[in-house]
Amino acid sequence: MRNRILIVAAGAATLASGALLPAAGAAGATGDGSDAVPMCGRSASYVVSHRDVDGDGRRDTIKSGGSKGQTVIVKINGGETLRRSIKGSFVEALGASRIDGRRGAEIVVADGFSGGQNGARMDARVLTYRKHHLYLLAAPTGGRQWRSHSMPGIESGWSKHRAHNRRYLTHRVVRRVDGGKRFTGRAVDFRWQDGDWTRAGSRKLHFPSRKAANRIVGWRMQGVEYWAGC
């Protein structure tokens, strides 16, 4: 997986090879986000979290802004304000947590939702701070979308843990077995190394029911709402 994605700053300044992606719009731009809607009638402008984003050890302020909540605003403790527009069928900032191996928290933003009464798929993007800009952090599974499922045939989500003084990100996916009640699948661990995600191992997962499998759904990490919505 090493060097699979070119790191490009907003405005097309190339930094290095790794797991960052170009983000839509120039740094500081808000975009119009004309098709985005805030979830559950929540005000479009609200404080999402107070977390250290730039890695200096001081808490920064993360806000949702724009006319329909489609802009992530980070007020860095000490002065600068960063903005990043996110376009999607709806946009909801879920929170912030340290996800890759660098200092500072990443910001998780849900930007797509599809499904019905029986289940849904939630898409998210992850923003990370680098050199006075907010970049899209590529998912270790590839691309800019970090997907979670809660559906009759598939359950999936993201979590993290530490072992042997290293930080690991885990992607869990299980599927219903032969139309029955059981779900089986795998948990795949990734770690951040030399500016990119590296696969660090996997293990089998077994759940006796969808209710049991639902424990892995969404974002299971401190500081981030596990699922978008009410």
PDB file of C-alpha atoms in Angstrom:
ATOM      1  CA  MET A   1       0.000   0.000   0.000  1.00  0.00           C
ATOM      2  CA  ARG A   2       3.030   2.325   0.340  1.00  0.00           C
ATOM      3  CA  ASN A   3       3.170   5.425  -1.870  1.00  0.00           C
ATOM      4  CA  ARG A   4      -0.124   4.599  -3.558  1.00  0.00           C
ATOM      5  CA  ILE A   5      -1.581   8.113  -3.326  1.00  0.00           C
ATOM      6  CA  LEU A   6       0.014  11.455  -4.097  1.00  0.00           C
ATOM      7  CA  ILE A   7      -0.217  14.038  -1.331  1.00  0.00           C
ATOM      8  CA  VAL A   8      -1.513  17.228  -2.919  1.00  0.00           C
ATOM      9  CA  ALA A   9      -2.234  20.387  -0.979  1.00  0.00           C
ATOM     10  CA  ALA A  10      -5.343  22.369  -1.746  1.00  0.00           C
ATOM     11  CA  GLY A  11      -4.119  24.650  -4.500  1.00  0.00           C
ATOM     12  CA  ALA A  12      -2.059  21.785  -6.016  1.00  0.00           C
ATOM     13  CA  ALA A  13       1.181  22.118  -4.042  1.00  0.00           C
ATOM     14  CA  THR A  14       2.770  18.672  -3.971  1.00  0.00           C
ATOM     15  CA  LEU A  15       4.188  17.580  -0.619  1.00  0.00           C
ATOM     16  CA  ALA A  16       5.087  13.878  -0.785  1.00  0.00           C
ATOM     17  CA  SER A  17       3.673  10.423  -1.445  1.00  0.00           C
ATOM     18  CA  GLY A  18       1.339   8.872   1.090  1.00  0.00           C
ATOM     19  CA  ALA A  19      -2.249   8.713   2.240  1.00  0.00           C
ATOM     20  CA  LEU A  20      -3.493  12.269   1.760  1.00  0.00           C
ATOM     21  CA  LEU A  21      -5.873  13.250  -1.007  1.00  0.00           C
ATOM     22  CA  PRO A  22      -6.812  16.509  -2.719  1.00  0.00           C
ATOM     23  CA  ALA A  23      -9.801  18.114  -1.054  1.00  0.00           C
ATOM     24  CA  ALA A  24     -12.463  19.903  -3.070  1.00  0.00           C
ATOM     25  CA  GLY A  25     -12.041  23.655  -3.155  1.00  0.00           C
ATOM     26  CA  ALA A  26      -9.137  25.904  -2.293  1.00  0.00           C
ATOM     27  CA  ALA A  27      -7.865  26.258   1.244  1.00  0.00           C
ATOM     28  CA  GLY A  28     -10.159  28.591   3.117  1.00  0.00           C
ATOM     29  CA  ALA A  29     -12.990  28.282   0.591  1.00  0.00           C
ATOM     30  CA  THR A  30     -16.430  27.385   1.836  1.00  0.00           C
ATOM     31  CA  GLY A  31     -18.096  26.222  -1.385  1.00  0.00           C
ATOM     32  CA  ASP A  32     -21.832  26.582  -1.864  1.00  0.00           C
ATOM     33  CA  GLY A  33     -22.809  23.057  -0.771  1.00  0.00           C
ATOM     34  CA  SER A  34     -26.190  23.692  -2.361  1.00  0.00           C
ATOM     35  CA  ASP A  35     -27.376  20.089  -2.096  1.00  0.00           C
ATOM     36  CA  ALA A  36     -26.207  19.504   1.478  1.00  0.00           C
ATOM     37  CA  VAL A  37     -28.665  19.434   4.385  1.00  0.00           C
ATOM     38  CA  PRO A  38     -27.975  19.328   8.142  1.00  0.00           C
ATOM     39  CA  MET A  39     -29.200  16.237  10.000  1.00  0.00           C
ATOM     40  CA  CYS A  40     -32.337  16.131  12.174  1.00  0.00           C
ATOM     41  CA  GLY A  41     -33.021  19.853  12.054  1.00  0.00           C
ATOM     42  CA  ARG A  42     -29.797  20.664  13.896  1.00  0.00           C
ATOM     43  CA  SER A  43     -28.556  24.217  13.486  1.00  0.00           C
ATOM     44  CA  ALA A  44     -26.112  24.495  10.592  1.00  0.00           C
ATOM     45  CA  SER A  45     -23.606  26.264  12.836  1.00  0.00           C
ATOM     46  CA  TYR A  46     -22.487  24.543  16.040  1.00  0.00           C
ATOM     47  CA  VAL A  47     -19.367  23.578  17.980  1.00  0.00           C
ATOM     48  CA  VAL A  48     -18.414  19.983  17.221  1.00  0.00           C
ATOM     49  CA  SER A  49     -15.512  19.477  19.598  1.00  0.00           C
ATOM     50  CA  HIS A  50     -12.568  21.006  21.417  1.00  0.00           C
ATOM     51  CA  ARG A  51      -9.551  18.890  20.486  1.00  0.00           C
ATOM     52  CA  ASP A  52      -5.894  19.392  19.625  1.00  0.00           C
ATOM     53  CA  VAL A  53      -5.929  19.355  15.808  1.00  0.00           C
ATOM     54  CA  ASP A  54      -2.498  20.741  14.918  1.00  0.00           C
ATOM     55  CA  GLY A  55      -0.570  18.609  17.414  1.00  0.00           C
ATOM     56  CA  ASP A  56       0.836  21.363  19.622  1.00  0.00           C
ATOM     57  CA  GLY A  57      -0.818  20.019  22.774  1.00  0.00           C
ATOM     58  CA  ARG A  58      -3.411  22.808  23.032  1.00  0.00           C
ATOM     59  CA  ARG A  59      -7.112  22.315  22.391  1.00  0.00           C
ATOM     60  CA  ASP A  60      -8.488  23.848  19.211  1.00  0.00           C
ATOM     61  CA  THR A  61     -12.139  24.547  18.386  1.00  0.00           C
ATOM     62  CA  ILE A  62     -13.890  22.541  15.666  1.00  0.00           C
ATOM     63  CA  LYS A  63     -17.137  23.960  14.294  1.00  0.00           C
ATOM     64  CA  SER A  64     -19.690  23.150  11.639  1.00  0.00           C
ATOM     65  CA  GLY A  65     -20.640  26.207   9.609  1.00  0.00           C
ATOM     66  CA  GLY A  66     -22.001  27.467   6.333  1.00  0.00           C
ATOM     67  CA  SER A  67     -25.643  28.003   5.470  1.00  0.00           C
ATOM     68  CA  LYS A  68     -26.373  24.255   5.592  1.00  0.00           C
ATOM     69  CA  GLY A  69     -23.619  22.962   7.848  1.00  0.00           C
ATOM     70  CA  GLN A  70     -21.407  21.943   4.929  1.00  0.00           C
ATOM     71  CA  THR A  71     -18.221  23.704   6.083  1.00  0.00           C
ATOM     72  CA  VAL A  72     -15.817  22.428   8.731  1.00  0.00           C
ATOM     73  CA  ILE A  73     -14.154  25.325  10.549  1.00  0.00           C
ATOM     74  CA  VAL A  74     -11.129  24.837  12.802  1.00  0.00           C
ATOM     75  CA  LYS A  75     -10.032  27.697  15.030  1.00  0.00           C
ATOM     76  CA  ILE A  76      -6.423  26.918  15.955  1.00  0.00           C
ATOM     77  CA  ASN A  77      -5.466  27.950  19.483  1.00  0.00           C
ATOM     78  CA  GLY A  78      -3.101  30.799  18.765  1.00  0.00           C
ATOM     79  CA  GLY A  79      -4.655  32.446  15.752  1.00  0.00           C
ATOM     80  CA  GLU A  80      -5.339  30.855  12.367  1.00  0.00           C
ATOM     81  CA  THR A  81      -8.765  29.709  11.202  1.00  0.00           C
ATOM     82  CA  LEU A  82      -9.032  26.880   8.657  1.00  0.00           C
ATOM     83  CA  ARG A  83     -12.083  26.034   6.551  1.00  0.00           C
ATOM     84  CA  ARG A  84     -12.885  23.041   4.410  1.00  0.00           C
ATOM     85  CA  SER A  85     -16.077  22.554   2.408  1.00  0.00           C
ATOM     86  CA  ILE A  86     -17.599  19.078   2.278  1.00  0.00           C
ATOM     87  CA  LYS A  87     -20.192  18.251  -0.356  1.00  0.00           C
ATOM     88  CA  GLY A  88     -22.672  15.419  -0.009  1.00  0.00           C
ATOM     89  CA  SER A  89     -26.337  14.486   0.261  1.00  0.00           C
ATOM     90  CA  PHE A  90     -26.025  15.646   3.861  1.00  0.00           C
ATOM     91  CA  VAL A  91     -23.073  16.722   5.942  1.00  0.00           C
ATOM     92  CA  GLU A  92     -22.607  16.112   9.658  1.00  0.00           C
ATOM     93  CA  ALA A  93     -19.362  16.421  11.598  1.00  0.00           C
ATOM     94  CA  LEU A  94     -19.242  13.425  13.950  1.00  0.00           C
ATOM     95  CA  GLY A  95     -16.287  14.501  16.090  1.00  0.00           C
ATOM     96  CA  ALA A  96     -12.515  14.209  16.305  1.00  0.00           C
ATOM     97  CA  SER A  97     -10.015  11.601  17.479  1.00  0.00           C
ATOM     98  CA  ARG A  98      -6.397  10.661  16.815  1.00  0.00           C
ATOM     99  CA  ILE A  99      -6.597   8.198  13.928  1.00  0.00           C
ATOM    100  CA  ASP A 100      -3.259   8.091  12.135  1.00  0.00           C
ATOM    101  CA  GLY A 101       0.101   7.929  13.883  1.00  0.00           C
ATOM    102  CA  ARG A 102       0.781  11.655  13.945  1.00  0.00           C
ATOM    103  CA  ARG A 103       0.141  14.132  16.729  1.00  0.00           C
ATOM    104  CA  GLY A 104      -3.213  15.887  16.581  1.00  0.00           C
ATOM    105  CA  ALA A 105      -6.770  14.675  16.111  1.00  0.00           C
ATOM    106  CA  GLU A 106      -8.438  13.927  12.795  1.00  0.00           C
ATOM    107  CA  ILE A 107     -11.976  15.183  12.100  1.00  0.00           C
ATOM    108  CA  VAL A 108     -14.641  12.687  10.976  1.00  0.00           C
ATOM    109  CA  VAL A 109     -17.395  14.112   8.758  1.00  0.00           C
ATOM    110  CA  ALA A 110     -20.331  12.052   7.498  1.00  0.00           C
ATOM    111  CA  ASP A 111     -21.171  13.110   3.947  1.00  0.00           C
ATOM    112  CA  GLY A 112     -23.436  10.433   2.515  1.00  0.00           C
ATOM    113  CA  PHE A 113     -26.253   8.227   3.738  1.00  0.00           C
ATOM    114  CA  SER A 114     -28.252   5.616   1.848  1.00  0.00           C
ATOM    115  CA  GLY A 115     -30.717   2.956   2.898  1.00  0.00           C
ATOM    116  CA  GLY A 116     -34.120   2.554   4.474  1.00  0.00           C
ATOM    117  CA  GLN A 117     -35.960   1.251   7.525  1.00  0.00           C
ATOM    118  CA  ASN A 118     -34.009  -1.994   7.708  1.00  0.00           C
ATOM    119  CA  GLY A 119     -30.536  -0.548   7.444  1.00  0.00           C
ATOM    120  CA  ALA A 120     -28.209   1.962   5.866  1.00  0.00           C
ATOM    121  CA  ARG A 121     -24.732   2.723   4.610  1.00  0.00           C
ATOM    122  CA  MET A 122     -22.933   5.780   5.925  1.00  0.00           C
ATOM    123  CA  ASP A 123     -20.055   7.404   4.055  1.00  0.00           C
ATOM    124  CA  ALA A 124     -17.585   9.669   5.823  1.00  0.00           C
ATOM    125  CA  ARG A 125     -14.479  11.656   5.089  1.00  0.00           C
ATOM    126  CA  VAL A 126     -11.600  12.248   7.463  1.00  0.00           C
ATOM    127  CA  LEU A 127      -9.812  15.600   7.619  1.00  0.00           C
ATOM    128  CA  THR A 128      -6.276  15.902   8.957  1.00  0.00           C
ATOM    129  CA  TYR A 129      -4.075  18.917   9.644  1.00  0.00           C
ATOM    130  CA  ARG A 130      -0.815  19.342   7.725  1.00  0.00           C
ATOM    131  CA  LYS A 131       1.165  22.568   7.381  1.00  0.00           C
ATOM    132  CA  HIS A 132      -1.700  25.017   7.936  1.00  0.00           C
ATOM    133  CA  HIS A 133      -4.180  23.149   5.720  1.00  0.00           C
ATOM    134  CA  LEU A 134      -6.911  20.552   6.187  1.00  0.00           C
ATOM    135  CA  TYR A 135      -6.411  17.544   3.917  1.00  0.00           C
ATOM    136  CA  LEU A 136      -8.522  14.493   3.205  1.00  0.00           C
ATOM    137  CA  LEU A 137      -6.948  11.427   4.796  1.00  0.00           C
ATOM    138  CA  ALA A 138      -7.288   8.352   2.592  1.00  0.00           C
ATOM    139  CA  ALA A 139      -8.939   5.295   4.104  1.00  0.00           C
ATOM    140  CA  PRO A 140      -6.623   2.288   4.496  1.00  0.00           C
ATOM    141  CA  THR A 141      -9.122   0.359   2.373  1.00  0.00           C
ATOM    142  CA  GLY A 142      -8.498   2.809  -0.490  1.00  0.00           C
ATOM    143  CA  GLY A 143     -10.004   6.076  -1.671  1.00  0.00           C
ATOM    144  CA  ARG A 144     -11.435   9.022   0.216  1.00  0.00           C
ATOM    145  CA  GLN A 145     -14.618   7.389   1.536  1.00  0.00           C
ATOM    146  CA  TRP A 146     -14.622   5.687   4.939  1.00  0.00           C
ATOM    147  CA  ARG A 147     -17.711   3.487   4.781  1.00  0.00           C
ATOM    148  CA  SER A 148     -19.772   1.873   7.519  1.00  0.00           C
ATOM    149  CA  HIS A 149     -22.751  -0.454   7.108  1.00  0.00           C
ATOM    150  CA  SER A 150     -25.714  -1.401   9.253  1.00  0.00           C
ATOM    151  CA  MET A 151     -27.806  -3.545   6.933  1.00  0.00           C
ATOM    152  CA  PRO A 152     -29.551  -6.935   7.045  1.00  0.00           C
ATOM    153  CA  GLY A 153     -26.712  -8.589   5.112  1.00  0.00           C
ATOM    154  CA  ILE A 154     -23.631  -6.647   6.205  1.00  0.00           C
ATOM    155  CA  GLU A 155     -22.341  -4.818   9.288  1.00  0.00           C
ATOM    156  CA  SER A 156     -19.093  -2.831   9.294  1.00  0.00           C
ATOM    157  CA  GLY A 157     -17.230  -0.110  11.131  1.00  0.00           C
ATOM    158  CA  TRP A 158     -14.009   1.437  12.393  1.00  0.00           C
ATOM    159  CA  SER A 159     -12.215   1.357  15.734  1.00  0.00           C
ATOM    160  CA  LYS A 160      -8.709   1.826  17.112  1.00  0.00           C
ATOM    161  CA  HIS A 161      -6.477   0.436  19.834  1.00  0.00           C
ATOM    162  CA  ARG A 162      -2.923   0.525  21.129  1.00  0.00           C
ATOM    163  CA  ALA A 163      -0.623  -2.467  21.469  1.00  0.00           C
ATOM    164  CA  HIS A 164       3.131  -2.626  22.120  1.00  0.00           C
ATOM    165  CA  ASN A 165       3.203   1.181  22.208  1.00  0.00           C
ATOM    166  CA  ARG A 166       1.797   1.429  18.679  1.00  0.00           C
ATOM    167  CA  ARG A 167      -1.510   2.821  17.471  1.00  0.00           C
ATOM    168  CA  TYR A 168      -3.679   0.578  15.292  1.00  0.00           C
ATOM    169  CA  LEU A 169      -6.781   1.318  13.243  1.00  0.00           C
ATOM    170  CA  THR A 170      -9.180  -1.593  12.745  1.00  0.00           C
ATOM    171  CA  HIS A 171     -11.751  -2.106   9.997  1.00  0.00           C
ATOM    172  CA  ARG A 172     -14.353  -4.783  10.786  1.00  0.00           C
ATOM    173  CA  VAL A 173     -16.708  -6.264   8.196  1.00  0.00           C
ATOM    174  CA  VAL A 174     -19.112  -9.169   8.744  1.00  0.00           C
ATOM    175  CA  ARG A 175     -21.783 -10.637   6.473  1.00  0.00           C
ATOM    176  CA  ARG A 176     -24.822 -12.782   7.084  1.00  0.00           C
ATOM    177  CA  VAL A 177     -24.141 -16.473   6.562  1.00  0.00           C
ATOM    178  CA  ASP A 178     -26.413 -18.308   4.090  1.00  0.00           C
ATOM    179  CA  GLY A 179     -29.458 -16.196   4.891  1.00  0.00           C
ATOM    180  CA  GLY A 180     -29.457 -17.282   8.533  1.00  0.00           C
ATOM    181  CA  LYS A 181     -28.894 -15.403  11.762  1.00  0.00           C
ATOM    182  CA  ARG A 182     -25.113 -15.713  12.031  1.00  0.00           C
ATOM    183  CA  PHE A 183     -22.607 -13.151  10.760  1.00  0.00           C
ATOM    184  CA  THR A 184     -18.970 -13.891   9.976  1.00  0.00           C
ATOM    185  CA  GLY A 185     -16.109 -11.846   8.591  1.00  0.00           C
ATOM    186  CA  ARG A 186     -12.761 -10.339   9.481  1.00  0.00           C
ATOM    187  CA  ALA A 187     -11.157  -7.553  11.462  1.00  0.00           C
ATOM    188  CA  VAL A 188      -8.182  -6.060   9.629  1.00  0.00           C
ATOM    189  CA  ASP A 189      -5.622  -3.986  11.538  1.00  0.00           C
ATOM    190  CA  PHE A 190      -3.653  -1.144   9.953  1.00  0.00           C
ATOM    191  CA  ARG A 191      -0.901   1.036  11.343  1.00  0.00           C
ATOM    192  CA  TRP A 192       0.575   4.318  10.188  1.00  0.00           C
ATOM    193  CA  GLN A 193       4.121   3.959   8.868  1.00  0.00           C
ATOM    194  CA  ASP A 194       6.241   6.314   6.755  1.00  0.00           C
ATOM    195  CA  GLY A 195       3.264   8.497   5.901  1.00  0.00           C
ATOM    196  CA  ASP A 196       0.878   5.755   4.798  1.00  0.00           C
ATOM    197  CA  TRP A 197      -1.293   2.923   6.061  1.00  0.00           C
ATOM    198  CA  THR A 198       0.306  -0.509   6.354  1.00  0.00           C
ATOM    199  CA  ARG A 199      -1.675  -3.693   6.913  1.00  0.00           C
ATOM    200  CA  ALA A 200      -0.642  -5.190  10.247  1.00  0.00           C
ATOM    201  CA  GLY A 201      -2.725  -8.374  10.492  1.00  0.00           C
ATOM    202  CA  SER A 202      -6.250  -9.743  10.553  1.00  0.00           C
ATOM    203  CA  ARG A 203      -8.465 -12.134  12.473  1.00  0.00           C
ATOM    204  CA  LYS A 204     -11.795 -13.884  12.007  1.00  0.00           C
ATOM    205  CA  LEU A 205     -15.018 -12.570  13.492  1.00  0.00           C
ATOM    206  CA  HIS A 206     -18.147 -14.532  14.392  1.00  0.00           C
ATOM    207  CA  PHE A 207     -21.443 -13.173  15.726  1.00  0.00           C
ATOM    208  CA  PRO A 208     -24.551 -15.256  16.527  1.00  0.00           C
ATOM    209  CA  SER A 209     -27.001 -12.544  15.424  1.00  0.00           C
ATOM    210  CA  ARG A 210     -27.330  -9.176  13.752  1.00  0.00           C
ATOM    211  CA  LYS A 211     -27.901  -7.585  17.150  1.00  0.00           C
ATOM    212  CA  ALA A 212     -24.541  -8.892  18.328  1.00  0.00           C
ATOM    213  CA  ALA A 213     -22.824  -7.846  15.090  1.00  0.00           C
ATOM    214  CA  ASN A 214     -24.234  -4.341  15.456  1.00  0.00           C
ATOM    215  CA  ARG A 215     -21.600  -3.657  18.125  1.00  0.00           C
ATOM    216  CA  ILE A 216     -18.998  -3.078  15.406  1.00  0.00           C
ATOM    217  CA  VAL A 217     -21.073  -0.647  13.325  1.00  0.00           C
ATOM    218  CA  GLY A 218     -19.868   2.884  12.638  1.00  0.00           C
ATOM    219  CA  TRP A 219     -17.139   4.806  14.444  1.00  0.00           C
ATOM    220  CA  ARG A 220     -16.276   3.083  17.702  1.00  0.00           C
ATOM    221  CA  MET A 221     -13.722   5.470  19.112  1.00  0.00           C
ATOM    222  CA  GLN A 222     -13.690   8.116  21.821  1.00  0.00           C
ATOM    223  CA  GLY A 223     -14.543  11.609  20.638  1.00  0.00           C
ATOM    224  CA  VAL A 224     -16.566  10.533  17.578  1.00  0.00           C
ATOM    225  CA  GLU A 225     -20.307   9.847  17.351  1.00  0.00           C
ATOM    226  CA  TYR A 226     -20.608   6.297  16.081  1.00  0.00           C
ATOM    227  CA  TRP A 227     -23.435   7.051  13.619  1.00  0.00           C
ATOM    228  CA  ALA A 228     -24.946  10.130  11.999  1.00  0.00           C
ATOM    229  CA  GLY A 229     -28.424  11.322  12.822  1.00  0.00           C
ATOM    230  CA  CYS A 230     -30.677  11.758  15.848  1.00  0.00           C
TER     231      CYS A 230
END
